[in-house]
Amino acid sequence: MSQQHDHNVQLFEHPGLGRKRAKSTPKGRQVDPRALEEIDALLGDRSRRRDLLIEHLHLIQDRYHQISVAHLAALADQMKLAFAEVFETATFYAHFDIVKEGEPSIPPLTVRVCDSLTCAMHCAQDLLDTLEKTVPAGVRVVRAPCLGLCDHAPVAEVGHHFVHRATPETVTAAIAAGDTHVHRTDYVDYAAYVAGGGYALLNDLRAGRRSIESILALLDDSGLRGLGGAGFPTGRKWRAVRGEPGPRLMAVNGDEGEPGTFKDRYYLNTDPHRFLEGTLIGAHVVEASDVYIYLRDEYPLAREILTRELARLPPGGPVIHMRRGAGAYICGEESSLLESLEGKRGLPRHKPPYPFQVGLFGLPTLINNVETLYWIRDIVEKGNGWWNAHGRNGRVGLRSYSVSGRVREPGVKLAPAGVTIRELIEEFCGGMQDGHRFHAYLPGGASGGILPAAMDDIPLDFGTLEKHGCFIGSAAVVVLSDRDDMRGAALNLMRFFEDESCGQCTPCRVGTQKAVTLMQRPVWDQDLLGELSQAMRDASICGLGQAAANPLTCVMRYFPEEFMTKDAAE
């Protein structure tokens, strides 16, 4: 034995234990050869770029119905990333089922039951409880946040098949049928869209027959604002991006995760090329070389349609990339969306700089919502006179209201901007459901606050609701009746925000958790809840934490009868 070898052995000697040989395995997490082979085959000739991490995680999830730690390590090796980077990204998103070492495998089929407000109003909890007891072996049942089908509540997702107005019987039938996909053919495809004059505007713009400045002037004069919730003037945003030095990019926000919102789904599933033409016009105006469409994972049908129709577009123009969300509401916030597009956790960025200055991959980026882009062609072709001819109560234009809850005819309602809730219910929704009396409404989704039926004359538009502690947001209107518990509704919404908080900042992460705890008590400490709400509003990084308490504060303000204890009532 050499002197050096003898020295190494002595390092592992311990009195009374004899000699211990050094392990030959190197330090650090080792990549399983079989897992590496499986990941290599799954990725094939796809790029291993960092921004494709979430797309590759989807490939694993779709193939194996779960993601093992061994596959995460193999993916990290393939993409030349630290295991910690891959692990923290995978565990951030709700739709990636991570199986750690020693844990049992996840059943091959998952049933998700939506428990957001509208579905909860339609007895989603009873459906969930029943399914947990009755589903066959090999099926997992879990609760899920809003699935974007509030007009068909309650909703369950069996694999990637959605069951509308779900019952235990219809869900069981869907399970028996297997993990199927619904293929839609009744939409305006490329040939039909072109036959109706589609893409003529884009072609005129590209050929120089119509100027970029004329497009921008029409958008300025129309007053079109971002319809994803923020309401920033569209023409001004396009000008701001165009004013930044190139190269520039464009990102489309199709991640409408706000409970009560489903208008983007409707337009993507019925008239996708109208949205695509608006997207390509925007890309041309700001001279974006690439367009990234970020679509929520709960919209597999829209993704299927877009993939099919994008392949039918003639060559030329920017490169369009489809990107798939993974179950994170926070990624509807524009800077979180950019982080997710880069293959990272969807943590909001601090501003400034703003995305139009430093956006995707550090480049100036135009970010627009699906519906905003959907209206570009109509406004330019028909003119501002057509757009401004619509509107009520001193407002102009059209709004797509996603209406759900206790109305007889829920759905996407194209109505004049500024319509009141009473007009919306009576003229566009067929009135209230039988046996229900109008009691309250959410004018702007989960974060837009709650108002009583007595305040039924407020125009539903930007700038009209803020003084009442609410906002229109994405125009997700949820109608509640005298049979609904307002405290329970506010608690449901706060639980949603608790689940969806990204955890980056303490006011939101801890504030939503503490609010849920306080709201579960029989008697609310309104002073403490008010102080907590103000702290969240003042100190949270992004709009999630800043607006999470709106339903809570509205219920305390407008529904004082909900806080009468039994003793007080007597």
Coordinates of C-alpha atoms in Angstrom, one line a residue:
M1 CA 0.0 0.0 0.0
S2 CA 1.4 3.3 -1.0
Q3 CA 2.0 6.0 1.6
Q4 CA -0.6 8.3 0.0
H5 CA -3.3 5.5 -0.1
D6 CA -2.5 4.7 3.6
H7 CA -3.0 8.3 4.5
N8 CA -6.4 8.4 2.8
V9 CA -7.6 5.3 4.6
Q10 CA -6.5 6.8 8.0
L11 CA -8.8 9.7 7.4
F12 CA -11.7 7.4 7.7
E13 CA -10.5 5.5 10.8
H14 CA -12.3 6.0 14.1
P15 CA -11.4 4.5 17.4
G16 CA -13.4 1.4 18.1
L17 CA -15.0 1.4 14.7
G18 CA -12.2 0.0 12.6
R19 CA -11.6 1.3 9.1
K20 CA -14.3 2.8 6.8
R21 CA -13.6 3.1 3.1
A22 CA -14.3 6.3 1.3
K23 CA -17.4 6.3 -0.9
S24 CA -16.6 6.3 -4.6
T25 CA -19.8 8.3 -5.5
P26 CA -19.0 12.0 -6.0
K27 CA -20.7 14.7 -4.0
G28 CA -24.0 16.4 -5.1
R29 CA -27.2 15.1 -6.7
Q30 CA -26.6 12.4 -9.2
V31 CA -28.5 12.1 -12.5
D32 CA -30.2 8.8 -12.9
P33 CA -29.2 7.3 -16.3
R34 CA -32.6 6.0 -17.0
A35 CA -34.3 9.4 -16.2
L36 CA -31.7 11.1 -18.4
E37 CA -32.4 8.8 -21.3
E38 CA -36.2 9.4 -20.9
I39 CA -35.8 13.2 -20.8
D40 CA -33.4 13.2 -23.8
A41 CA -35.9 11.2 -25.8
L42 CA -38.8 13.4 -24.7
L43 CA -37.0 16.6 -25.7
G44 CA -35.7 15.2 -28.9
D45 CA -34.4 18.0 -31.1
R46 CA -36.1 20.8 -29.2
S47 CA -33.9 23.6 -28.0
R48 CA -32.6 23.5 -24.4
R49 CA -32.8 27.3 -24.0
R50 CA -33.4 28.6 -20.5
D51 CA -36.7 30.3 -21.5
L52 CA -38.2 26.9 -22.5
L53 CA -37.9 25.4 -19.1
I54 CA -41.7 25.7 -18.4
E55 CA -42.5 24.3 -21.8
H56 CA -40.3 21.3 -21.1
L57 CA -41.8 20.8 -17.7
H58 CA -45.2 20.6 -19.4
L59 CA -43.8 17.9 -21.7
I60 CA -42.9 15.8 -18.7
Q61 CA -46.2 16.4 -16.9
D62 CA -48.2 15.5 -20.0
R63 CA -46.2 12.3 -20.6
Y64 CA -46.0 11.0 -17.1
H65 CA -48.9 12.8 -15.3
Q66 CA -46.4 13.8 -12.7
I67 CA -42.8 15.0 -12.4
S68 CA -40.3 13.0 -10.4
V69 CA -37.2 14.5 -8.8
A70 CA -35.2 12.2 -11.0
H71 CA -36.7 13.8 -14.1
L72 CA -36.1 17.3 -12.7
A73 CA -32.4 16.4 -12.2
A74 CA -32.2 15.0 -15.7
L75 CA -33.9 18.1 -17.1
A76 CA -31.5 20.3 -15.2
D77 CA -28.6 18.4 -16.7
Q78 CA -30.0 18.6 -20.2
M79 CA -30.6 22.4 -19.9
K80 CA -27.3 23.1 -18.2
L81 CA -29.1 24.6 -15.2
A82 CA -28.7 24.2 -11.5
F83 CA -31.1 21.7 -10.0
A84 CA -32.3 24.3 -7.5
E85 CA -33.3 26.6 -10.4
V86 CA -35.4 23.8 -12.0
F87 CA -36.9 22.7 -8.7
E88 CA -38.0 26.1 -7.5
T89 CA -39.6 26.9 -10.9
A90 CA -41.4 23.6 -11.1
T91 CA -42.8 23.8 -7.5
F92 CA -44.0 27.4 -8.1
Y93 CA -46.7 26.4 -10.6
A94 CA -49.8 24.5 -9.4
H95 CA -50.2 22.4 -12.5
F96 CA -46.8 20.6 -12.1
D97 CA -47.3 17.6 -9.7
I98 CA -43.8 17.1 -8.2
V99 CA -43.2 13.7 -6.6
K100 CA -40.3 13.7 -4.2
E101 CA -38.1 10.7 -3.3
G102 CA -40.0 8.2 -1.3
E103 CA -43.4 9.6 -2.1
P104 CA -46.1 7.5 -3.8
S105 CA -46.8 8.1 -7.5
I106 CA -49.8 10.3 -8.4
P107 CA -52.8 8.6 -10.0
P108 CA -52.8 8.8 -13.8
L109 CA -56.0 10.8 -13.9
T110 CA -56.8 14.0 -12.0
V111 CA -60.2 15.6 -11.5
R112 CA -60.1 19.2 -10.6
V113 CA -63.2 20.8 -9.1
C114 CA -63.4 24.6 -9.3
D115 CA -64.2 26.2 -6.0
S116 CA -64.0 29.9 -6.9
L117 CA -66.9 32.1 -6.1
T118 CA -69.5 31.3 -8.8
C119 CA -68.9 27.6 -8.6
A120 CA -69.0 27.7 -4.9
M121 CA -72.4 29.5 -5.2
H122 CA -73.5 26.5 -7.2
C123 CA -72.6 23.9 -4.6
A124 CA -69.1 23.0 -5.8
Q125 CA -68.1 21.9 -2.3
D126 CA -70.9 19.3 -2.3
L127 CA -69.6 18.0 -5.6
L128 CA -66.1 17.8 -4.4
D129 CA -67.1 16.0 -1.2
T130 CA -69.1 13.4 -3.1
L131 CA -66.4 12.8 -5.8
E132 CA -63.7 12.3 -3.1
K133 CA -65.8 9.4 -1.8
T134 CA -67.0 7.8 -5.0
V135 CA -64.4 8.1 -7.7
P136 CA -62.7 4.8 -8.8
A137 CA -59.2 3.8 -7.9
G138 CA -56.5 5.5 -10.0
V139 CA -58.3 8.8 -10.0
R140 CA -57.3 11.8 -7.9
V141 CA -59.8 14.5 -6.9
V142 CA -58.5 18.0 -6.0
R143 CA -59.9 21.5 -5.6
A144 CA -58.9 24.1 -8.2
P145 CA -59.1 27.9 -8.5
C146 CA -61.1 29.5 -11.3
L147 CA -61.2 27.4 -14.5
G148 CA -62.5 30.2 -16.7
L149 CA -65.9 28.7 -17.2
C150 CA -67.9 30.6 -14.7
D151 CA -70.9 30.8 -17.0
H152 CA -71.2 27.0 -16.8
A153 CA -70.8 26.6 -13.0
P154 CA -70.1 24.3 -11.3
V155 CA -67.2 23.0 -13.4
A156 CA -64.9 20.0 -13.2
E157 CA -61.9 19.2 -15.3
V158 CA -61.3 15.5 -16.0
G159 CA -57.8 15.4 -17.4
H160 CA -58.1 18.0 -20.1
H161 CA -61.9 17.6 -20.6
F162 CA -64.2 20.1 -18.9
V163 CA -67.6 19.1 -17.5
H164 CA -70.1 21.9 -17.6
R165 CA -72.7 22.2 -14.8
A166 CA -71.1 19.2 -13.3
T167 CA -72.8 16.6 -11.2
P168 CA -71.3 13.5 -9.6
E169 CA -73.0 11.5 -12.4
T170 CA -71.6 13.6 -15.3
V171 CA -68.1 13.6 -13.9
T172 CA -68.2 9.9 -13.3
A173 CA -69.3 9.4 -17.0
A174 CA -66.4 11.6 -18.1
I175 CA -64.0 9.5 -16.1
A176 CA -65.3 6.4 -17.7
A177 CA -64.9 7.9 -21.1
G178 CA -61.2 8.5 -20.5
D179 CA -59.0 11.6 -20.7
T180 CA -60.5 13.0 -23.8
H181 CA -60.2 16.4 -25.5
V182 CA -63.0 18.3 -27.1
H183 CA -62.1 19.4 -30.6
R184 CA -64.0 22.5 -31.8
T185 CA -64.7 23.2 -35.4
D186 CA -67.4 25.8 -35.2
Y187 CA -65.2 28.9 -35.3
V188 CA -64.1 31.4 -37.9
D189 CA -61.0 29.7 -39.5
Y190 CA -58.4 31.3 -41.7
A191 CA -60.3 30.8 -45.0
A192 CA -63.6 32.1 -43.6
Y193 CA -61.8 35.1 -42.0
V194 CA -60.0 36.1 -45.2
A195 CA -63.2 35.7 -47.2
G196 CA -64.8 38.2 -44.9
G197 CA -62.1 40.8 -45.5
G198 CA -59.6 39.6 -42.9
Y199 CA -56.0 40.6 -43.1
A200 CA -56.7 43.3 -45.7
L201 CA -55.8 45.9 -43.1
L202 CA -52.6 44.2 -42.1
N203 CA -51.6 43.8 -45.8
D204 CA -52.3 47.5 -46.4
L205 CA -50.2 48.4 -43.4
R206 CA -47.3 46.2 -44.5
A207 CA -47.4 47.5 -48.1
G208 CA -47.4 51.1 -47.0
R209 CA -50.9 51.8 -48.2
R210 CA -51.8 52.8 -44.7
S211 CA -49.4 54.6 -42.4
I212 CA -48.4 53.6 -38.9
E213 CA -49.3 57.1 -37.7
S214 CA -52.8 56.8 -39.0
I215 CA -53.3 53.7 -36.9
L216 CA -51.9 55.4 -33.8
A217 CA -54.1 58.4 -34.4
L218 CA -57.3 56.3 -34.6
L219 CA -56.4 54.5 -31.4
D220 CA -55.7 57.7 -29.6
D221 CA -59.0 59.2 -30.8
S222 CA -61.0 56.1 -30.0
G223 CA -59.9 56.1 -26.4
L224 CA -59.4 52.3 -26.5
R225 CA -57.9 51.2 -23.2
G226 CA -56.3 48.0 -22.0
L227 CA -59.2 45.5 -21.4
G228 CA -57.2 43.1 -19.2
G229 CA -57.9 45.2 -16.2
A230 CA -55.4 48.1 -15.9
G231 CA -57.1 50.3 -18.6
F232 CA -54.0 52.0 -19.9
P233 CA -54.6 53.9 -23.2
T234 CA -53.7 51.6 -26.0
G235 CA -52.4 54.2 -28.4
R236 CA -50.2 55.8 -25.8
K237 CA -48.7 52.4 -24.9
W238 CA -47.9 51.6 -28.5
R239 CA -46.3 55.0 -28.9
A240 CA -44.2 54.5 -25.8
V241 CA -42.8 51.2 -27.0
R242 CA -42.2 52.5 -30.4
G243 CA -40.2 55.4 -28.9
E244 CA -37.7 53.0 -27.3
P245 CA -34.6 52.0 -29.1
G246 CA -34.8 48.5 -30.8
P247 CA -34.8 45.6 -31.0
R248 CA -38.3 45.3 -29.5
L249 CA -40.6 42.4 -28.6
M250 CA -44.3 41.9 -28.1
A251 CA -46.1 39.7 -25.4
V252 CA -49.8 38.9 -25.4
N253 CA -51.4 38.4 -22.0
G254 CA -53.9 35.5 -22.4
D255 CA -53.7 34.5 -18.8
E256 CA -57.1 35.7 -17.6
G257 CA -57.1 34.0 -14.2
E258 CA -59.4 36.5 -12.4
P259 CA -62.3 34.6 -11.0
G260 CA -65.4 35.5 -13.0
T261 CA -63.5 36.4 -16.2
F262 CA -63.9 34.3 -19.4
K263 CA -64.2 36.8 -22.2
D264 CA -60.8 36.1 -23.8
R265 CA -61.6 32.4 -23.9
Y266 CA -64.8 33.2 -25.8
Y267 CA -63.1 35.3 -28.4
L268 CA -60.2 32.9 -28.9
N269 CA -62.6 30.0 -29.3
T270 CA -64.9 31.7 -31.8
D271 CA -62.9 34.3 -33.9
P272 CA -59.2 33.7 -33.3
H273 CA -57.9 35.5 -36.5
R274 CA -59.5 38.8 -35.5
F275 CA -57.3 38.7 -32.4
L276 CA -54.3 37.5 -34.4
E277 CA -54.7 40.3 -37.0
G278 CA -54.7 42.8 -34.1
T279 CA -51.6 41.2 -32.7
L280 CA -49.7 41.3 -36.0
I281 CA -50.8 45.0 -36.5
G282 CA -49.4 45.8 -33.1
A283 CA -46.2 44.0 -33.8
H284 CA -45.8 45.9 -37.1
V285 CA -46.4 49.2 -35.4
V286 CA -43.7 48.7 -32.8
E287 CA -41.5 46.8 -35.1
A288 CA -41.4 43.7 -32.9
S289 CA -39.3 40.8 -34.3
D290 CA -41.0 38.2 -32.1
V291 CA -44.4 37.8 -30.5
Y292 CA -45.0 35.6 -27.4
I293 CA -48.6 34.5 -26.8
Y294 CA -48.9 33.5 -23.1
L295 CA -52.1 31.4 -22.7
R296 CA -53.4 30.1 -19.5
D297 CA -53.1 26.3 -19.1
E298 CA -56.9 26.0 -18.4
Y299 CA -57.6 26.9 -22.1
P300 CA -56.4 23.7 -24.0
L301 CA -59.1 24.3 -26.7
A302 CA -57.9 27.8 -27.4
R303 CA -54.4 26.5 -27.6
E304 CA -55.4 23.8 -30.0
I305 CA -57.2 26.3 -32.2
L306 CA -54.4 28.9 -32.2
T307 CA -51.8 26.3 -33.0
R308 CA -53.8 25.0 -35.9
E309 CA -54.6 28.5 -37.3
L310 CA -51.1 29.9 -36.8
A311 CA -49.9 27.2 -39.1
R312 CA -52.2 28.5 -41.8
L313 CA -50.9 32.0 -41.8
P314 CA -48.8 33.0 -44.9
P315 CA -45.0 33.4 -44.3
G316 CA -43.7 36.8 -43.3
G317 CA -44.0 39.1 -40.3
P318 CA -42.8 38.4 -36.8
V319 CA -42.1 35.0 -35.4
I320 CA -45.0 33.9 -33.1
H321 CA -44.2 31.8 -30.1
M322 CA -47.0 30.0 -28.2
R323 CA -46.3 29.7 -24.4
R324 CA -48.3 27.8 -21.9
G325 CA -49.1 29.0 -18.4
A326 CA -49.0 26.5 -15.6
G327 CA -51.7 27.5 -13.1
A328 CA -50.4 30.7 -11.5
Y329 CA -52.9 33.6 -11.2
I330 CA -50.0 36.0 -10.5
C331 CA -48.8 35.6 -14.0
G332 CA -51.6 37.7 -15.3
E333 CA -49.6 40.6 -13.8
E334 CA -47.5 41.9 -16.7
S335 CA -44.1 41.7 -15.1
S336 CA -44.8 38.3 -13.6
L337 CA -45.9 37.2 -17.1
L338 CA -42.5 38.3 -18.5
E339 CA -40.7 36.3 -15.8
S340 CA -42.7 33.2 -16.6
L341 CA -42.0 33.7 -20.4
E342 CA -38.3 33.6 -19.5
G343 CA -38.8 30.2 -17.8
K344 CA -38.7 31.5 -14.2
R345 CA -41.1 31.7 -11.2
G346 CA -43.7 34.3 -11.8
L347 CA -42.5 36.9 -9.3
P348 CA -43.6 40.5 -10.0
R349 CA -40.7 42.9 -10.9
H350 CA -40.1 46.1 -9.1
K351 CA -40.9 49.2 -11.2
P352 CA -39.4 51.3 -12.7
P353 CA -38.1 50.3 -15.2
Y354 CA -41.4 49.5 -16.9
P355 CA -41.9 46.7 -19.4
F356 CA -42.1 49.1 -22.3
Q357 CA -38.5 50.1 -21.4
V358 CA -37.0 46.9 -20.1
G359 CA -39.3 44.0 -20.7
L360 CA -38.9 40.4 -22.0
F361 CA -35.2 39.4 -22.2
G362 CA -34.3 43.0 -21.2
L363 CA -35.8 44.5 -24.4
P364 CA -38.6 47.1 -24.8
T365 CA -41.8 45.0 -24.9
L366 CA -45.4 45.8 -25.9
I367 CA -47.8 43.9 -23.7
N368 CA -51.5 43.8 -24.6
N369 CA -54.5 41.7 -23.5
V370 CA -56.3 39.4 -25.9
E371 CA -59.5 41.5 -26.1
T372 CA -57.7 44.7 -26.6
L373 CA -56.1 43.3 -29.7
Y374 CA -59.4 41.8 -30.8
W375 CA -60.9 45.2 -31.3
I376 CA -58.0 46.8 -33.3
R377 CA -59.3 45.8 -36.8
D378 CA -62.9 47.0 -36.2
I379 CA -61.8 50.3 -34.8
V380 CA -59.5 51.0 -37.6
E381 CA -61.8 49.8 -40.4
K382 CA -65.0 51.2 -39.1
G383 CA -63.6 54.3 -37.6
N384 CA -64.0 56.2 -34.3
G385 CA -67.5 57.2 -35.2
W386 CA -68.6 53.6 -35.1
W387 CA -66.8 53.0 -31.8
N388 CA -68.0 56.2 -30.1
A389 CA -71.6 55.6 -31.2
H390 CA -71.8 53.0 -28.5
G391 CA -72.0 53.7 -24.8
R392 CA -74.4 54.7 -22.2
N393 CA -74.5 57.1 -19.2
G394 CA -71.8 59.4 -20.7
R395 CA -69.4 56.6 -21.6
V396 CA -68.2 55.5 -25.1
G397 CA -67.3 52.3 -26.7
L398 CA -68.2 48.6 -26.2
R399 CA -67.3 46.3 -23.3
S400 CA -67.3 42.5 -23.1
Y401 CA -68.9 41.7 -19.7
S402 CA -68.3 38.2 -18.3
V403 CA -71.5 37.7 -16.4
S404 CA -72.0 34.8 -14.0
G405 CA -73.8 34.0 -10.8
R406 CA -77.6 34.2 -10.2
V407 CA -78.7 35.5 -13.6
R408 CA -80.9 33.4 -15.9
E409 CA -78.6 33.7 -18.9
P410 CA -74.9 34.0 -17.9
G411 CA -72.1 34.4 -20.5
V412 CA -70.1 37.0 -22.4
K413 CA -72.3 40.0 -23.0
L414 CA -71.2 42.6 -25.6
A415 CA -72.8 45.7 -24.3
P416 CA -72.3 49.5 -24.3
A417 CA -69.6 50.7 -22.0
G418 CA -71.2 52.4 -19.0
V419 CA -74.2 50.1 -18.8
T420 CA -75.5 49.8 -15.2
I421 CA -75.8 46.4 -13.4
R422 CA -79.5 46.7 -13.5
E423 CA -79.5 47.2 -17.2
L424 CA -77.0 44.4 -17.7
I425 CA -79.1 41.9 -15.8
E426 CA -82.5 42.9 -17.3
E427 CA -81.6 43.6 -20.9
F428 CA -78.7 41.2 -21.6
C429 CA -79.0 38.4 -19.0
G430 CA -82.7 37.6 -19.0
G431 CA -83.2 38.8 -15.5
M432 CA -82.5 37.0 -12.2
Q433 CA -82.9 33.2 -11.8
D434 CA -86.3 32.1 -10.6
G435 CA -86.6 32.3 -6.8
H436 CA -83.6 34.7 -6.5
R437 CA -83.7 38.4 -5.6
F438 CA -80.8 40.6 -6.7
H439 CA -78.8 41.4 -3.6
A440 CA -75.2 42.3 -4.5
Y441 CA -72.6 42.2 -7.4
L442 CA -68.9 42.1 -8.1
P443 CA -68.3 44.7 -10.9
G444 CA -64.7 43.7 -11.7
G445 CA -64.0 40.1 -10.6
A446 CA -62.5 38.8 -7.4
S447 CA -60.4 41.9 -6.8
G448 CA -62.9 44.5 -8.0
G449 CA -64.9 44.8 -4.7
I450 CA -68.6 44.0 -3.9
L451 CA -71.5 46.5 -4.1
P452 CA -75.1 46.2 -2.8
A453 CA -78.1 46.0 -5.1
A454 CA -79.1 49.5 -3.9
M455 CA -76.1 50.9 -5.8
D456 CA -77.4 49.6 -9.2
D457 CA -77.2 52.9 -11.1
I458 CA -73.4 53.2 -11.4
P459 CA -72.0 53.1 -15.0
L460 CA -69.8 50.0 -15.3
D461 CA -66.7 51.5 -16.8
F462 CA -63.2 52.8 -16.0
G463 CA -63.2 55.6 -13.5
T464 CA -66.8 55.3 -12.2
L465 CA -66.3 52.8 -9.4
E466 CA -63.1 53.8 -7.7
K467 CA -64.8 56.3 -5.3
H468 CA -66.9 53.4 -4.0
G469 CA -63.9 51.3 -3.3
C470 CA -64.3 49.1 -6.4
F471 CA -63.1 49.1 -10.0
I472 CA -64.2 47.6 -13.4
G473 CA -61.0 45.7 -14.1
S474 CA -61.6 43.1 -16.8
A475 CA -65.4 43.5 -16.4
A476 CA -66.0 40.2 -14.7
V477 CA -69.5 40.7 -13.2
V478 CA -70.7 38.2 -10.6
V479 CA -74.3 38.6 -9.5
L480 CA -75.3 37.4 -6.0
S481 CA -78.8 37.0 -4.6
D482 CA -80.6 37.1 -1.3
R483 CA -79.7 33.4 -0.8
D484 CA -76.0 34.1 -0.8
D485 CA -73.9 34.8 2.3
M486 CA -71.8 37.9 1.8
R487 CA -69.3 37.1 4.5
G488 CA -68.8 33.7 2.9
A489 CA -68.3 35.3 -0.5
A490 CA -65.6 37.6 0.9
L491 CA -63.9 34.7 2.6
N492 CA -64.0 32.6 -0.6
L493 CA -62.3 35.4 -2.4
M494 CA -59.6 36.0 0.3
R495 CA -58.8 32.3 0.3
F496 CA -58.2 32.5 -3.4
F497 CA -55.8 35.4 -3.0
E498 CA -54.1 33.5 -0.1
D499 CA -53.5 30.5 -2.4
E500 CA -52.4 32.6 -5.4
S501 CA -50.0 35.0 -3.6
C502 CA -46.6 34.5 -5.0
G503 CA -45.0 34.9 -1.6
Q504 CA -42.4 37.5 -2.6
C505 CA -43.6 40.3 -0.3
T506 CA -44.7 40.0 3.3
P507 CA -47.7 42.3 3.2
C508 CA -49.4 40.0 0.7
R509 CA -48.1 36.6 1.7
V510 CA -48.8 37.1 5.4
G511 CA -51.6 39.6 5.1
T512 CA -53.9 37.3 3.1
Q513 CA -53.2 34.4 5.4
K514 CA -54.0 36.5 8.5
A515 CA -57.1 37.9 6.9
V516 CA -58.4 34.4 6.2
T517 CA -57.8 33.4 9.8
L518 CA -59.6 36.5 11.1
M519 CA -62.5 36.1 8.7
Q520 CA -63.1 32.5 9.8
R521 CA -64.0 33.7 13.3
P522 CA -67.7 34.0 14.2
V523 CA -67.4 37.7 14.9
W524 CA -65.0 39.8 12.7
D525 CA -62.7 42.3 14.4
Q526 CA -63.4 45.0 11.9
D527 CA -60.9 47.5 13.2
L528 CA -58.1 44.9 13.0
L529 CA -59.2 43.7 9.5
G530 CA -59.3 47.3 8.3
E531 CA -55.8 48.0 9.6
L532 CA -54.6 44.8 7.9
S533 CA -56.2 45.7 4.7
Q534 CA -54.6 49.2 4.6
A535 CA -51.2 47.7 5.2
M536 CA -51.7 45.3 2.3
R537 CA -52.9 48.1 0.1
D538 CA -50.0 50.4 0.9
A539 CA -47.1 48.0 1.0
S540 CA -47.7 45.1 -1.4
I541 CA -45.4 45.0 -4.5
C542 CA -48.2 44.4 -7.1
G543 CA -51.9 44.6 -7.7
L544 CA -52.7 41.2 -6.1
G545 CA -51.8 42.3 -2.6
Q546 CA -53.0 45.8 -3.2
A547 CA -56.5 44.8 -4.2
A548 CA -57.0 41.5 -2.3
A549 CA -58.8 43.2 0.5
N550 CA -61.3 45.1 -1.7
P551 CA -64.1 42.5 -1.3
L552 CA -63.5 42.4 2.5
T553 CA -63.6 46.1 3.0
C554 CA -66.7 46.4 0.8
V555 CA -68.6 43.8 2.8
M556 CA -67.8 45.6 6.0
R557 CA -68.8 48.9 4.5
Y558 CA -71.9 48.1 2.5
F559 CA -73.4 45.0 4.4
P560 CA -73.4 45.9 8.1
E561 CA -76.3 43.6 8.7
E562 CA -74.0 40.7 8.1
F563 CA -72.1 41.5 11.3
M564 CA -75.1 41.5 13.6
T565 CA -74.6 38.7 16.1
K566 CA -77.5 36.7 17.3
D567 CA -77.6 38.5 20.6
A568 CA -77.6 41.9 18.9
A569 CA -80.4 40.9 16.6
E570 CA -82.5 39.8 19.5

